Short mmCIF file of C-alpha atoms and ligand atoms in Angstrom, two decimals:
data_model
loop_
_atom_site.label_atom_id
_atom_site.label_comp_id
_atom_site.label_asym_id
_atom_site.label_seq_id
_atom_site.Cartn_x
_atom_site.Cartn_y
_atom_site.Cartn_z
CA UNK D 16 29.61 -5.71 -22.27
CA UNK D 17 32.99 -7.46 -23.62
CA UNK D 18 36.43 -7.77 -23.25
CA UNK D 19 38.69 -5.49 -24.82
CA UNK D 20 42.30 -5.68 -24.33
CA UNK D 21 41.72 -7.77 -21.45
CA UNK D 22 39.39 -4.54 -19.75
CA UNK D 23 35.83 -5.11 -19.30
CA UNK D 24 33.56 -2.50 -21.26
CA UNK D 25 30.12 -1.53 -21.59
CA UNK D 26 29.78 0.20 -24.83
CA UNK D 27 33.40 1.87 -25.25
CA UNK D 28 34.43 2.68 -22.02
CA UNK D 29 36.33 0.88 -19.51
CA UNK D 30 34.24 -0.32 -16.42
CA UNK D 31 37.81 0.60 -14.45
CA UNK D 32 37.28 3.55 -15.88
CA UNK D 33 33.77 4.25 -15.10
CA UNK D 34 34.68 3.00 -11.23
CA UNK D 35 37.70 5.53 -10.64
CA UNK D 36 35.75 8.54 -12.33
CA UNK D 37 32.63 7.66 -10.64
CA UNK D 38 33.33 5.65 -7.74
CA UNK D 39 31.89 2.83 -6.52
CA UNK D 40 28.99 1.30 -5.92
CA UNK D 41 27.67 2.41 -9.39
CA UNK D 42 24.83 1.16 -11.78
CA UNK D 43 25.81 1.44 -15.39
CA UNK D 44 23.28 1.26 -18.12
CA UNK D 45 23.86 0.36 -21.81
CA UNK D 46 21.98 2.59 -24.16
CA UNK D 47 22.82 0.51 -27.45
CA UNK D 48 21.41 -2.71 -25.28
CA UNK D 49 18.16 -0.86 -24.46
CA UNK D 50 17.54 0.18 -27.88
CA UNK D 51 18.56 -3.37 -29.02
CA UNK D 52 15.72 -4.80 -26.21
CA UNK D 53 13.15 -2.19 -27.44
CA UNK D 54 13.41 -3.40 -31.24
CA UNK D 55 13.85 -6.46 -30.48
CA UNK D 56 10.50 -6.88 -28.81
CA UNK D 57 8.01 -5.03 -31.34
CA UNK D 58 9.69 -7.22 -33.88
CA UNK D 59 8.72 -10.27 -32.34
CA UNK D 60 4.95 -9.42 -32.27
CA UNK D 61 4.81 -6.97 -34.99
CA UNK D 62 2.29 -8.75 -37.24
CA UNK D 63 -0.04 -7.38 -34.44
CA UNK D 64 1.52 -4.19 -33.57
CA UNK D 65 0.78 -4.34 -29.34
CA UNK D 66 0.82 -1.27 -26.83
CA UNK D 67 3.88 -2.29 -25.22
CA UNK D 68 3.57 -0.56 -21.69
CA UNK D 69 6.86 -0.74 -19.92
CA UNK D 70 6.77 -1.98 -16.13
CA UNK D 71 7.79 0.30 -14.27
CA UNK D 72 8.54 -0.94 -10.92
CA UNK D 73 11.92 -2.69 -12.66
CA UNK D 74 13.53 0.61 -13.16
CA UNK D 75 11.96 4.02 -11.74
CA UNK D 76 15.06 6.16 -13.11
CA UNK D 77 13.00 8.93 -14.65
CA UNK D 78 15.80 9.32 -17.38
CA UNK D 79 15.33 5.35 -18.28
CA UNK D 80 11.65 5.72 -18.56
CA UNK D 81 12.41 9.09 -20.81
CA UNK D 82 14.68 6.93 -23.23
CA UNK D 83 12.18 4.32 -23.46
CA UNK D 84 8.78 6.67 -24.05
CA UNK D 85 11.15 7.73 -27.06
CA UNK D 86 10.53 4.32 -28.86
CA UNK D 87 7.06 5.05 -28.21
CA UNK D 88 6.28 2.59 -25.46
CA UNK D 89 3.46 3.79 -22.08
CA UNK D 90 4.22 2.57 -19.15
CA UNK D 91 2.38 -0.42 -16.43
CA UNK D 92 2.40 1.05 -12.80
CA UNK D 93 1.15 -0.23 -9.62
CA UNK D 94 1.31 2.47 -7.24
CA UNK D 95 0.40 6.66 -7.28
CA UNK D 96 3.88 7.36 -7.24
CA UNK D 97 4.70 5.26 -10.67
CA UNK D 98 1.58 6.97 -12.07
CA UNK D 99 3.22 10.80 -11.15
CA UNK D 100 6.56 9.24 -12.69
CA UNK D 101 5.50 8.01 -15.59
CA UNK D 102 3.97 11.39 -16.49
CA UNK D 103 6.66 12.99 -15.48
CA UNK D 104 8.84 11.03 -17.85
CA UNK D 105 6.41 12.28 -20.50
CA UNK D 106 4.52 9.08 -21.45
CA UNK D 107 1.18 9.68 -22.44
CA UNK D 108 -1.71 8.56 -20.10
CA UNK D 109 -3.42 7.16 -22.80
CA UNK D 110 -0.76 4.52 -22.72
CA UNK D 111 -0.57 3.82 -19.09
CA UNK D 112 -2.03 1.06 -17.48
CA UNK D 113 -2.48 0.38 -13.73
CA UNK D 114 -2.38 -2.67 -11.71
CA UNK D 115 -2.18 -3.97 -8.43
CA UNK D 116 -4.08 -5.44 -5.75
CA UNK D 117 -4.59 -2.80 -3.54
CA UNK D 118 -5.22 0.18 -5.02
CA UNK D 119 -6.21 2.83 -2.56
CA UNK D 120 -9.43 5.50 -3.05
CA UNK D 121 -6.90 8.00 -3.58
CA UNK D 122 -4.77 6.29 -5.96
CA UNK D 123 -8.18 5.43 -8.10
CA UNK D 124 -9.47 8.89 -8.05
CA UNK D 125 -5.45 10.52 -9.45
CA UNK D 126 -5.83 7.77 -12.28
CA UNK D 127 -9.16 8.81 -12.97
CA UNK D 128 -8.46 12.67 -12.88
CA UNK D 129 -5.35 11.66 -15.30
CA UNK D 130 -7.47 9.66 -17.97
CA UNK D 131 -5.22 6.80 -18.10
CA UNK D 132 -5.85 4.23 -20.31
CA UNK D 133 -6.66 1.43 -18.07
CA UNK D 134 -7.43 0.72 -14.51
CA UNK D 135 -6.88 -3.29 -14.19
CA UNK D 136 -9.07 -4.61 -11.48
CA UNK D 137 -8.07 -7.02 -8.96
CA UNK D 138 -11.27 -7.83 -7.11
CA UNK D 139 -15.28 -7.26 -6.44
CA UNK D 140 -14.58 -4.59 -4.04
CA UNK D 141 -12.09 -2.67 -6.01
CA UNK D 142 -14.52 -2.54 -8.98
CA UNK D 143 -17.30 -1.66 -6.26
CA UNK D 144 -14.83 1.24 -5.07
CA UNK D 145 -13.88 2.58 -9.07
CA UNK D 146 -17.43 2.68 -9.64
CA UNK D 147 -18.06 4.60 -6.63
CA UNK D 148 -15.66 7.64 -7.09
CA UNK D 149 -16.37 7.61 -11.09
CA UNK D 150 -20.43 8.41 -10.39
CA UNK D 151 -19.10 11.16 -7.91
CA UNK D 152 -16.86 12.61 -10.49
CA UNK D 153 -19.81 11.65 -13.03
CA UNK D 154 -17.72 9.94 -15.51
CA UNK D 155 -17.38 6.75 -17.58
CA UNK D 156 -13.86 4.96 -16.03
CA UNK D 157 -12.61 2.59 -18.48
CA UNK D 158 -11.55 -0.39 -16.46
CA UNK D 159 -9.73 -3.87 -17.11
CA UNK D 160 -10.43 -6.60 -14.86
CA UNK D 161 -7.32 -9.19 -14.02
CA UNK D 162 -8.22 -12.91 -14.74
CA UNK D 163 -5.89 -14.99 -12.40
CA UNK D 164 -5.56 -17.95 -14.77
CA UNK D 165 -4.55 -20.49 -12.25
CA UNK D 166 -1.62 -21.39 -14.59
CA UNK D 167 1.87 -22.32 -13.46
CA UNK D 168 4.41 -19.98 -15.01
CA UNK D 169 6.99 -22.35 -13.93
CA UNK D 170 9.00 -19.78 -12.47
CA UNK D 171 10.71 -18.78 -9.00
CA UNK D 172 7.64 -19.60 -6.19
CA UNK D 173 8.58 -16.42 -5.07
CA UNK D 174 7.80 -14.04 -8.47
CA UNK D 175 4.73 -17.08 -9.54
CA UNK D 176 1.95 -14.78 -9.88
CA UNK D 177 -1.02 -16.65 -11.89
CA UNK D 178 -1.93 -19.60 -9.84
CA UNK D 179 -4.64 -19.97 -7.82
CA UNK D 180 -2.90 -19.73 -4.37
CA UNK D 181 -1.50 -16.05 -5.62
CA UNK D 182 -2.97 -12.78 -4.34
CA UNK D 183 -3.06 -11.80 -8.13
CA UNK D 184 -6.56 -11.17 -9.92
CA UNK D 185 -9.96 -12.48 -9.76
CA UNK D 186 -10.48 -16.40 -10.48
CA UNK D 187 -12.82 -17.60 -13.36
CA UNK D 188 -16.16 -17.73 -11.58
CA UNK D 189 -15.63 -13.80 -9.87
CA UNK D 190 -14.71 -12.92 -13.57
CA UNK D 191 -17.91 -13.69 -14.63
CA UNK D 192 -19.67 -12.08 -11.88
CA UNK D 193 -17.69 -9.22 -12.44
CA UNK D 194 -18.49 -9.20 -15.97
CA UNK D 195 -22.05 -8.88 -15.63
CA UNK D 196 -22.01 -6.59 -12.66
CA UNK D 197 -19.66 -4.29 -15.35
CA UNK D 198 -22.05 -4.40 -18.01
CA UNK D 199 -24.53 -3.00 -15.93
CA UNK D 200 -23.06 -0.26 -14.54
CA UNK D 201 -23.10 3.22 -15.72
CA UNK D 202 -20.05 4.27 -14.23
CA UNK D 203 -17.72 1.38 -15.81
CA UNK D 204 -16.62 1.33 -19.30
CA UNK D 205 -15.29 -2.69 -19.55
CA UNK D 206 -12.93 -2.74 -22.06
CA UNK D 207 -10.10 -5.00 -20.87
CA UNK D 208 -9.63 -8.44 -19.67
CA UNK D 209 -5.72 -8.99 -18.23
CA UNK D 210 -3.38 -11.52 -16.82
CA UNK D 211 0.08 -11.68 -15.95
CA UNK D 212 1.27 -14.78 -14.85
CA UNK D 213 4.86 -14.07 -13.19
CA UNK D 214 8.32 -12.87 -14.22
CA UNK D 215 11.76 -14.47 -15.51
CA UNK D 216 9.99 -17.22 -17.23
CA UNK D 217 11.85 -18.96 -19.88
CA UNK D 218 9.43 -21.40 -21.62
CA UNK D 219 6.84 -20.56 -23.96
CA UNK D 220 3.83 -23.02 -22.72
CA UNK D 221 3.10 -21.67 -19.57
CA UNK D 222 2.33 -18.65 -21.51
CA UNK D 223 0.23 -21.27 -24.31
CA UNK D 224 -1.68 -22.43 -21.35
CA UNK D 225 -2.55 -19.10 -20.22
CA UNK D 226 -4.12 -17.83 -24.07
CA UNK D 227 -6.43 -21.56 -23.55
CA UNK D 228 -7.50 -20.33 -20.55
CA UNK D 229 -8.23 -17.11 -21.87
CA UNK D 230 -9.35 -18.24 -25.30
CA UNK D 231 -11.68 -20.93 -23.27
CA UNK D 232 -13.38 -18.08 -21.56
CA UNK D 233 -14.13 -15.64 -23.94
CA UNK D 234 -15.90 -18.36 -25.72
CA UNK D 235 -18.47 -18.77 -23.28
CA UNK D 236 -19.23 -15.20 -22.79
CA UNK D 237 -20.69 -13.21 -25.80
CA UNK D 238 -18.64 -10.26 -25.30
CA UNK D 239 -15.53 -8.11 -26.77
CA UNK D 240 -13.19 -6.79 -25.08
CA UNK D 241 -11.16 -3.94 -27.07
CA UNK D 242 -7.96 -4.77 -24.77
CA UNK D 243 -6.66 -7.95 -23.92
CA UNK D 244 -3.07 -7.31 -21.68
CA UNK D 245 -1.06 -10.45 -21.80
CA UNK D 246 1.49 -9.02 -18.51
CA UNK D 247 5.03 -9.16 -19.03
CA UNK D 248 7.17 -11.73 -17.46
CA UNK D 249 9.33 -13.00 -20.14
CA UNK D 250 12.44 -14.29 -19.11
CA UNK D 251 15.68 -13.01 -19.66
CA UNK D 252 19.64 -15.09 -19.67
CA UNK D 253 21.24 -14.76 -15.96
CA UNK D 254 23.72 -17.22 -17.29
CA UNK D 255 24.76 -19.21 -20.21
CA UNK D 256 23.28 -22.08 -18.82
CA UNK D 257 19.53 -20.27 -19.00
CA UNK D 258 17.33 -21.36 -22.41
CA UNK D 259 16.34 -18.46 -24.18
CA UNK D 260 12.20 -17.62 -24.10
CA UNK D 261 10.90 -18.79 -27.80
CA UNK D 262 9.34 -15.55 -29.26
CA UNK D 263 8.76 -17.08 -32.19
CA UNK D 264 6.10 -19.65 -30.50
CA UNK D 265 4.40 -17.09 -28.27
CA UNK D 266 4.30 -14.80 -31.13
CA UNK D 267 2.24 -17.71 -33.25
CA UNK D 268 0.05 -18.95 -30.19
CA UNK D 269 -1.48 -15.05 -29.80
CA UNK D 270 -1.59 -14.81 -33.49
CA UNK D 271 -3.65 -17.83 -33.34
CA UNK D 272 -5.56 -16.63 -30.63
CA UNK D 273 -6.03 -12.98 -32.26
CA UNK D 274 -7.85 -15.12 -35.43
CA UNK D 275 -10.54 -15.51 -33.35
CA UNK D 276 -10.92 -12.68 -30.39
CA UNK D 277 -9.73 -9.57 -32.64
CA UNK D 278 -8.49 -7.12 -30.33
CA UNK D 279 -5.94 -4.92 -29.41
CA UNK D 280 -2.83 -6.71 -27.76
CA UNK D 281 -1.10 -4.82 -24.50
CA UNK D 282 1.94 -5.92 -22.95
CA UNK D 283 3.52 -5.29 -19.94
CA UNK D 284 7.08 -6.24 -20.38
CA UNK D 285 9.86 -4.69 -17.39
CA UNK D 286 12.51 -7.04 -17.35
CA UNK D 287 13.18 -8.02 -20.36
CA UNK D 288 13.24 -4.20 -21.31
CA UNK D 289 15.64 -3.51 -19.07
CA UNK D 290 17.51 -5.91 -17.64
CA UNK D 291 20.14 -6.67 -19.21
CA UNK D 292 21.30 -3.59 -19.87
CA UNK D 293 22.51 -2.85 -16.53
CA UNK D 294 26.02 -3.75 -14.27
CA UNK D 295 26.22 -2.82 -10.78
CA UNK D 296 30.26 -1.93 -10.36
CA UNK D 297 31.89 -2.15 -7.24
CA UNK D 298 34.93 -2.45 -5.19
CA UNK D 299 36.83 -5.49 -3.70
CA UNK D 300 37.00 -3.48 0.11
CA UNK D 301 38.84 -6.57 1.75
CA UNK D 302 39.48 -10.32 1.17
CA UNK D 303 39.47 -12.40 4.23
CA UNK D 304 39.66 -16.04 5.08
CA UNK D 305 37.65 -17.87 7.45
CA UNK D 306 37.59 -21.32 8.32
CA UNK D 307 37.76 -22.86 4.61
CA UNK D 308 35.87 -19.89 3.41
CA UNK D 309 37.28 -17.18 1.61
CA UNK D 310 35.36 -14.04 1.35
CA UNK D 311 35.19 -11.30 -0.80
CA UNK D 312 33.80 -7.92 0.98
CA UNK D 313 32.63 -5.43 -1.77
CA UNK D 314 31.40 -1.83 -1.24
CA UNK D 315 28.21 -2.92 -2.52
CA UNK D 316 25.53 -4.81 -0.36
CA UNK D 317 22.21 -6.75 -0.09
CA UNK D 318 20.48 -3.07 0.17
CA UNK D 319 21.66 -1.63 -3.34
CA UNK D 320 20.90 -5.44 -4.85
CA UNK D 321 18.64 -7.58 -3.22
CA UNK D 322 17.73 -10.29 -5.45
CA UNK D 323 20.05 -12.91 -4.74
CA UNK D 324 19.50 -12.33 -0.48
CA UNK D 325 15.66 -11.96 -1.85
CA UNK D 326 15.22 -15.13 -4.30
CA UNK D 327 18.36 -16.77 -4.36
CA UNK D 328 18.65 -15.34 -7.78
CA UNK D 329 22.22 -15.72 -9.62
CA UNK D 330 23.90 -13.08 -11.21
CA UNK D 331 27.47 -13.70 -13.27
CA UNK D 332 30.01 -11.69 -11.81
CA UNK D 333 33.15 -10.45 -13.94
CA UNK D 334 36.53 -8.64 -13.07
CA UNK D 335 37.34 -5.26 -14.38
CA UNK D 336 40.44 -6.80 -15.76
CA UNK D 337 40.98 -10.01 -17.06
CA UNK D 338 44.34 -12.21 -16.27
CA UNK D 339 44.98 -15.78 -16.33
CA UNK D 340 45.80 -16.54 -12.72
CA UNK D 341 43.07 -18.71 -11.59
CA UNK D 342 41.89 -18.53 -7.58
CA UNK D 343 42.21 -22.69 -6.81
CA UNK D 344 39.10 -22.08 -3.75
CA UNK D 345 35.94 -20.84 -4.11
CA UNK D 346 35.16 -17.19 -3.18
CA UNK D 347 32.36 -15.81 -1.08
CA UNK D 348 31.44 -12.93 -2.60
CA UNK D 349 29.41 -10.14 -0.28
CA UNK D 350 28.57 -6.99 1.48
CA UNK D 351 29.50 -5.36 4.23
CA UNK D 352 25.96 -4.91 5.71
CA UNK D 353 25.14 -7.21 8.59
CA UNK D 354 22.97 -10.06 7.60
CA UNK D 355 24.08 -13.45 6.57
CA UNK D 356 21.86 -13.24 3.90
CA UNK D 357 24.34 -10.84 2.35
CA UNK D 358 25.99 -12.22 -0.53
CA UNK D 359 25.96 -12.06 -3.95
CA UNK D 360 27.29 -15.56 -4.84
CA UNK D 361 29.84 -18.42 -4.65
CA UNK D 362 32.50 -17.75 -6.98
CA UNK D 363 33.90 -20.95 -8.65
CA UNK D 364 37.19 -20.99 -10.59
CA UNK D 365 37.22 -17.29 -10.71
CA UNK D 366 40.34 -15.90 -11.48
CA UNK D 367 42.54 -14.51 -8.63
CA UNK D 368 40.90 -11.08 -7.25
CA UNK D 369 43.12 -8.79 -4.49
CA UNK D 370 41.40 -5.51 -2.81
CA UNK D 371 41.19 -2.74 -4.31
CA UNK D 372 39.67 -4.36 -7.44
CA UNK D 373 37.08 -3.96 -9.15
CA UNK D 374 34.06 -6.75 -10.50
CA UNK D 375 30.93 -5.88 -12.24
CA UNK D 376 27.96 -7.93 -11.37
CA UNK D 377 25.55 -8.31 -14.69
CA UNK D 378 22.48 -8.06 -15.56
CA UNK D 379 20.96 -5.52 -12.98
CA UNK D 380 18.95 -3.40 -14.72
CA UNK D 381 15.44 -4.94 -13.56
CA UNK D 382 14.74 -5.29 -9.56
CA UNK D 383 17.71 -3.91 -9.25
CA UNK D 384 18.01 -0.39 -7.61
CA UNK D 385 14.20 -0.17 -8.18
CA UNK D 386 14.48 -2.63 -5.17
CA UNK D 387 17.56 -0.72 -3.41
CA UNK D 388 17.45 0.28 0.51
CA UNK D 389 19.03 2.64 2.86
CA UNK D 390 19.29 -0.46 5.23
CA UNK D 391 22.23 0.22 7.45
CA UNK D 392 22.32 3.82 6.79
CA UNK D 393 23.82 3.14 3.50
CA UNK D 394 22.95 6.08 0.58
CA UNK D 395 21.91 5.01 -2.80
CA UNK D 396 24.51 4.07 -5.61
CA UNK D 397 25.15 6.95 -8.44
CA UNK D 398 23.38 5.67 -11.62
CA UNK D 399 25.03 5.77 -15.40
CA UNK D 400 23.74 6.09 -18.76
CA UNK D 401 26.35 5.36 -21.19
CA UNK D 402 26.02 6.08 -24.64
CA UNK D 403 29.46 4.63 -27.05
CA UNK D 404 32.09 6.71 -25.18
CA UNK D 405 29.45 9.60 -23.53
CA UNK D 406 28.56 8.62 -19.72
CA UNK D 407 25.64 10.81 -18.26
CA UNK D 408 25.02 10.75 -14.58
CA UNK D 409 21.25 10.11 -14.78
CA UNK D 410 20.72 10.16 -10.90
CA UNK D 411 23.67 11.34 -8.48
CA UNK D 412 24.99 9.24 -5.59
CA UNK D 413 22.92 9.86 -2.41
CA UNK D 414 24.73 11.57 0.22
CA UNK D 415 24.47 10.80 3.87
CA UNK D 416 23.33 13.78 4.92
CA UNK D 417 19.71 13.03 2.75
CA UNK D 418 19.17 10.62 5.08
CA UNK D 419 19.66 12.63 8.10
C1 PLP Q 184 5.83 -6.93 -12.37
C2 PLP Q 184 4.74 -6.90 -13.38
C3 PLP Q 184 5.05 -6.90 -14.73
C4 PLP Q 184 6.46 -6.98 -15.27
O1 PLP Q 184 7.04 -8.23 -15.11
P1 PLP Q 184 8.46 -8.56 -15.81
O2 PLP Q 184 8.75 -9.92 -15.37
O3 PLP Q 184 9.44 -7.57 -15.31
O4 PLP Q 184 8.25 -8.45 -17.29
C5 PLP Q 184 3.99 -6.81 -15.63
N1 PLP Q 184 2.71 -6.73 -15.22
C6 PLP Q 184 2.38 -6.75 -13.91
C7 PLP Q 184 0.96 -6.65 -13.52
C8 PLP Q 184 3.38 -6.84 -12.96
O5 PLP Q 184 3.05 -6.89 -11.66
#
């Protein structure tokens, strides 16, 4: 996304463009920036070639997860319904892996039927229940089972997903447990042991602390696991002030690792994948003032992008056009739904904005409309692929009368 001629683009069209032929609120996507993400990724590990499973819950467009089985990537699901997507999109279940912590009977058994690659554990019972419908279907399941490190990813509290306090995985003395209850069983083919310790983080030593952890353990047990899935989570630049994730050091701490457990490296990677290749576009609807408070009303809301009412999270905000007059307040930029906790962000020294304008808000392509709402009877934004100067719709605006 740049400025050309003073008009914001994504790829080489004109986001004013994309808003009046579209309307508004819209979710763009950057093919060039996906395929740049994609690379990018296998060639920071590629001494060790991993399965790279995208997460799905980021972005459930079936057209996205299309694009990206094309660069050969499976997909990480949590629920049934990513499991029926996923295939849909044509990934191959040998390539899909499935997490969560609550897995129902009926979720286990479809995963099963499907042959997926892995079924990532979460606790005693779950194992107890996988076992359970495997010896009634009379087959081998191969399972993984999810260490919770009890590492800090020194992320957002609310997306911290390795420490002990977390819901997330099974801590070091149920692994073991586990492990020998697994070994035993007829029904359970072990083959993986996982972690994931959160999402957006930016420094590479939470990620060194979790491959101790993980390298400490598998020295005291005398077994090899084919898989080890390191999660996803890396981080990703909301704004210029973010540090960038070191690849480079992660990349030499698992090769270090990989010298002595030699297996097969999986990743689970969703929003770095995606997410910056998407804008949400949208429409100045009114500008009103309010005590010292300006506000900006847009016609998009907390229900079409929830992260900043959900984690406070920041997202830069740009015009459609750029000029030079500079607003001398601060702007309160939000939606018309009716919650407080509806804004998008405080607009400092932004430059002058009147309605009927248009901004793009960046970097939306994870947790984005995967997390989107009808709240207040509002339908779903149209969402845009956009390849140089080709836009395909690649799921159509909801209408009202769906939700009816
Ligand atoms: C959410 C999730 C991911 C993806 O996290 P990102 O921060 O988007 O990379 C990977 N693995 C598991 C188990 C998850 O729950």
């Amino acid at each position: 996304m740049k400025y050309i001629n003073k008009k914001l683009t994504i790829e080489k069209i004109s986001v004013q463009n994309i808003a009046k032929k579209f309307g508004t609120p819209t979710y763009c996507y950057s093919y060039k920036q996906l395929s740049e993400n994609i690379n990018n990724f296998k060639d920071n590990f590629k001494s060790f070639s991993p399965l790279i499973c995208f997460a799905v819950k980021s972005n459930t467009n079936v057209n996205l997860i299309r694009e990206i089985r094309r660069f050969g990537l499976g997909a990480d699901v949590v629920s049934k319904g990513e499991m029926v997507l996923s295939l849909k999109a044509g990934i191959n279940p040998k390539k899909i892996v499935f997490s969560g912590v609550g897995k129902t009977s009926e979720e286990i058994s479809y995963a099963i039927d499907k042959k997926i690659l892995l079924i990532n554990a979460e606790s005693y019972s779950e194992i107890k229940v996988i076992e359970k419908i495997a010896k009634l279907k009379k087959k081998k399941v191969r399972v993984g089972i999810r260490l919770n490190p009890n590492t800090d990813a020194k992320t957002l509290s609310q997306i911290s997903t390795g420490k002990k306090e977390n819901k997330f995985g099974v801590n070091e003395k149920i692994f073991y447990e586990l492990l020998k209850y697994c070994k035993n069983s007829k029904n359970i083919d072990l083959k993986c042991l996982s972690v994931h310790i959160g999402s957006q983080i930016l420094d590479h030593r939470p990620y060194e602390r979790m491959l101790n952890v993980v390298n400490r353990i598998l020295n005291k047990i005398n077994y090899k696991f084919e898989f080890i899935d390191l999660g996803g989570g890396m981080g990703i630049s909301y704004s210029k002030k973010n540090k960038k994730l070191n690849y480079a050091k992660y990349n030499s701490a698992i090769k270090k690792f990989l010298k002595k457990h030699k297996s097969k490296i999986i990743f689970e990677p969703g929003r770095s994948i995606i997410g910056n290749t998407g804008a949400l576009i949208s429409k100045v609807i009114y500008i009103k003032k309010s005590g010292k408070k300006n506000f900006v009303i847009l016609d998009a809301a907390m229900n079409d992008l929830i992260r900043p009412a959900l984690y406070g999270a920041i997202h830069e905000t740009l015009p459609s056009i750029k000029l030079n007059k500079k607003f001398k307040g601060n702007y309160e930029l939000v939606g018309p739904v009716c919650e407080s906790t509806d804004k998008f962000a405080t607009l400092k020294k932004f430059q002058k904005l009147k309605e009927k304008d248009y901004i793009a808000i960046c970097d939306v392509g994870a947790y984005g409309m995967s997390l989107s709402s009808n709240y207040n009877m509002r339908p779903k934004p149209l969402e845009l692929l956009i390849k140089g100067s080709k836009t395909n719709i690649i799921r159509k605006r909801q209408k009202l009368k769906d939700l009816l």
